[in-house]
PDB file of C-alpha atoms in Angstrom:
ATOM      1  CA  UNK S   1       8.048   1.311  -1.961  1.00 78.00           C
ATOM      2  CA  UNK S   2       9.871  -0.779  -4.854  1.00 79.00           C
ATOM      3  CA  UNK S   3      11.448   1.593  -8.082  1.00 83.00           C
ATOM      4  CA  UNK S   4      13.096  -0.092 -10.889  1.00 83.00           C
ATOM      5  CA  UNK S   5      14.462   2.835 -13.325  1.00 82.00           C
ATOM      6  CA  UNK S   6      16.355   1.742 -16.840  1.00 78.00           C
ATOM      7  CA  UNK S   7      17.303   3.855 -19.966  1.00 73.00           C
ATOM      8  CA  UNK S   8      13.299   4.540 -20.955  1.00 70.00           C
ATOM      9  CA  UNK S   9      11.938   2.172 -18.470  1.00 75.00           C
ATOM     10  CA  UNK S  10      10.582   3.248 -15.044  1.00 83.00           C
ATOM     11  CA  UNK S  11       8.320   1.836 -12.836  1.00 87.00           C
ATOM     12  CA  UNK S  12       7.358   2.716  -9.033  1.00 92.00           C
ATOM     13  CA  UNK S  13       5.168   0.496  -6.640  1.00 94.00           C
ATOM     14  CA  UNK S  14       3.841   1.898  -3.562  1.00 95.00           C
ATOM     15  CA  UNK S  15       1.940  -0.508  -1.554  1.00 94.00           C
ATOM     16  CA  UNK S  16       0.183  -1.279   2.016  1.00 94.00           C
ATOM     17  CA  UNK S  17      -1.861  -4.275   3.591  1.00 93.00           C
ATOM     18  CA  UNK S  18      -4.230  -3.214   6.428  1.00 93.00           C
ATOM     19  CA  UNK S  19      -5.484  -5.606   8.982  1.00 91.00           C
ATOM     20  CA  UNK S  20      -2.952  -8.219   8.152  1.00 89.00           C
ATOM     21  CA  UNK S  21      -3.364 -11.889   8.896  1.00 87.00           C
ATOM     22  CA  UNK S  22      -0.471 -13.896  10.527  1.00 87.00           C
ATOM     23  CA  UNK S  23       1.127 -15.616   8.083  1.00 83.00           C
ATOM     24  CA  UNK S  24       0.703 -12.912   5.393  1.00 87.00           C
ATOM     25  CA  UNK S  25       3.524 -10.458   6.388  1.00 88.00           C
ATOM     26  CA  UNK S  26       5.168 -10.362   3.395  1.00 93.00           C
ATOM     27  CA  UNK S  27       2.458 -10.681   1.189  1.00 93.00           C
ATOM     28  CA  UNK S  28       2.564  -7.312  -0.301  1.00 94.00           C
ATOM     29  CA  UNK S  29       6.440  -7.914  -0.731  1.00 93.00           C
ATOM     30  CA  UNK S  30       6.115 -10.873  -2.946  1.00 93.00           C
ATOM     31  CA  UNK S  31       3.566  -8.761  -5.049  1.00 94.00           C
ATOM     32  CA  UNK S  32       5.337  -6.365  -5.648  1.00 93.00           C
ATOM     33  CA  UNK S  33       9.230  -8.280  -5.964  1.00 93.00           C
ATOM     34  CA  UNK S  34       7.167 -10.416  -8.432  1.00 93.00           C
ATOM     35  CA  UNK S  35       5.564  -7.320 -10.286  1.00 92.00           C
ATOM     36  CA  UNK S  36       9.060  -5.990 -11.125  1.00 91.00           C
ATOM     37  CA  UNK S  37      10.780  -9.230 -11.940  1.00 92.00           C
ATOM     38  CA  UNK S  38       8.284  -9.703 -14.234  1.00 91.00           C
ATOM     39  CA  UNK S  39       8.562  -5.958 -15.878  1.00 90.00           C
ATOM     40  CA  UNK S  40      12.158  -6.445 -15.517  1.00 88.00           C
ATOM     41  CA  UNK S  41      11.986  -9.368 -17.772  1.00 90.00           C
ATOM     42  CA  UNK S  42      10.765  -8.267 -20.306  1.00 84.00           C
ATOM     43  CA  UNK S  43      13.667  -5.941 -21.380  1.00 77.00           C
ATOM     44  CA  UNK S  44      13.042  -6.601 -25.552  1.00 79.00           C
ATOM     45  CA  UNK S  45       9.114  -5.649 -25.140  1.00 83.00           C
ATOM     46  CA  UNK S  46       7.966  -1.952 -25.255  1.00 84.00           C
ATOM     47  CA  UNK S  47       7.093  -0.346 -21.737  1.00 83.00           C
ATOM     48  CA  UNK S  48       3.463  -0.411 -22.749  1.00 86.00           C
ATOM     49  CA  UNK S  49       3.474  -4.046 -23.294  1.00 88.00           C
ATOM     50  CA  UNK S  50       6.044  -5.297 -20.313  1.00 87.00           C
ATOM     51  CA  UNK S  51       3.782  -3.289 -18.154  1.00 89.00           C
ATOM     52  CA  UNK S  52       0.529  -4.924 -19.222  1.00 92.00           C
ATOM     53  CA  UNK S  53       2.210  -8.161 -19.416  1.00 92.00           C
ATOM     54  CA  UNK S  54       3.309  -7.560 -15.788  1.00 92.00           C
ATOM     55  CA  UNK S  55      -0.187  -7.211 -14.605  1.00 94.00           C
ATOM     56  CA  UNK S  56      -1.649 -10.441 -16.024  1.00 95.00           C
ATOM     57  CA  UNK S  57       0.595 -12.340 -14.324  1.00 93.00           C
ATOM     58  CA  UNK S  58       0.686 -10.551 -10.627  1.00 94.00           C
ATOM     59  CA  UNK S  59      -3.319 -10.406 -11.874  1.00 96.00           C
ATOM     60  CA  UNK S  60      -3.412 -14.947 -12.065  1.00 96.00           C
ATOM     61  CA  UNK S  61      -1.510 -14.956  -9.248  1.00 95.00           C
ATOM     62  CA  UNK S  62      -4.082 -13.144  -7.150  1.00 95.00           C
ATOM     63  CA  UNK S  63      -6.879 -15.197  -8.748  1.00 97.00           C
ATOM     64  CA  UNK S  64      -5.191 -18.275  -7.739  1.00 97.00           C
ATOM     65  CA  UNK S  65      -4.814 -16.953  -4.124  1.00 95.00           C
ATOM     66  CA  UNK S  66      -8.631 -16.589  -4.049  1.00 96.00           C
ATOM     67  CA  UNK S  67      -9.006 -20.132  -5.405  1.00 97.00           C
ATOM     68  CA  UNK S  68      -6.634 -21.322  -2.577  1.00 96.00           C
ATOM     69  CA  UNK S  69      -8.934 -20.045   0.055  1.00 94.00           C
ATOM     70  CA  UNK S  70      -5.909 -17.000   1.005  1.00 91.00           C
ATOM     71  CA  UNK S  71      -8.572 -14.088   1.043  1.00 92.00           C
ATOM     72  CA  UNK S  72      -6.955 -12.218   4.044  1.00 91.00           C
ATOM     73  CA  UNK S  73      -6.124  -9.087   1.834  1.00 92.00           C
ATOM     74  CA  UNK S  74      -9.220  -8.851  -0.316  1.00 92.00           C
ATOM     75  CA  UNK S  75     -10.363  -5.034   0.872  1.00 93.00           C
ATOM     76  CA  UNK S  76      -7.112  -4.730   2.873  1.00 94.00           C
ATOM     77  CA  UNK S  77      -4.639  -4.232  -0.628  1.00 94.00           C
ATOM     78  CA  UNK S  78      -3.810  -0.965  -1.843  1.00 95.00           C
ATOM     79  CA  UNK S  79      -1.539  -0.874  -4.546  1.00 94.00           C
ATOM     80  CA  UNK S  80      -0.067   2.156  -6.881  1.00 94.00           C
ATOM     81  CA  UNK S  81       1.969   1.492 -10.245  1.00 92.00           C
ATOM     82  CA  UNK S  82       3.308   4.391 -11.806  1.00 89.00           C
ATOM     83  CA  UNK S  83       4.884   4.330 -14.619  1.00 85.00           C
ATOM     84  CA  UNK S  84       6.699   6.693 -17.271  1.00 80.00           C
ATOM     85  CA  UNK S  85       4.496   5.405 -20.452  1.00 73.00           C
ATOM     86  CA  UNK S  86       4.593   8.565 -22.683  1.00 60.00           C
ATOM     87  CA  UNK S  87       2.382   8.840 -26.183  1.00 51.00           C
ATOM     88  CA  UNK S  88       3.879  11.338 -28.396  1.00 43.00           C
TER      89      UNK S  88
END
């Protein structure tokens, strides 16, 4: 579990890798440290916005995992974002 919680910004990742490949330990980690550096970031942008931002990137970086042949977690990731995105 990783929280990051500022003024009207809150975001909560809850995470596990089953059947995990030596070598790939902390690949869930890095996800999710690099999810909220990226939300973290982007303190000017709207939480909408940072958010979807946020998952483009952790989104390339996943495609270019594929693309390097590191396919261990495909099927084995499960990953939950909340966040506090209200529409009034």
């Amino acid at each position: 579990i990783r929280t990051y919680e500022e003024k009207d910004k809150k975001l909560f990742l809850i995470g596990e890798i089953k059947n995990v490949i030596p070598g790939n330990e902390k690949f869930l980690l890095k996800i999710m440290k690099s999810l909220l550096r990226e939300y973290i970031s982007k303190k000017s942008e709207e939480p909408k916005e940072a958010l979807q931002k946020s998952l483009i990137t952790i989104n390339n970086y996943l495609t270019a995992q594929i693309a390097s042949n590191n396919i261990g977690w495909l099927g084995n990731l499960n990953l939950a974002i909340i966040s506090n995105i209200f529409y009034l």
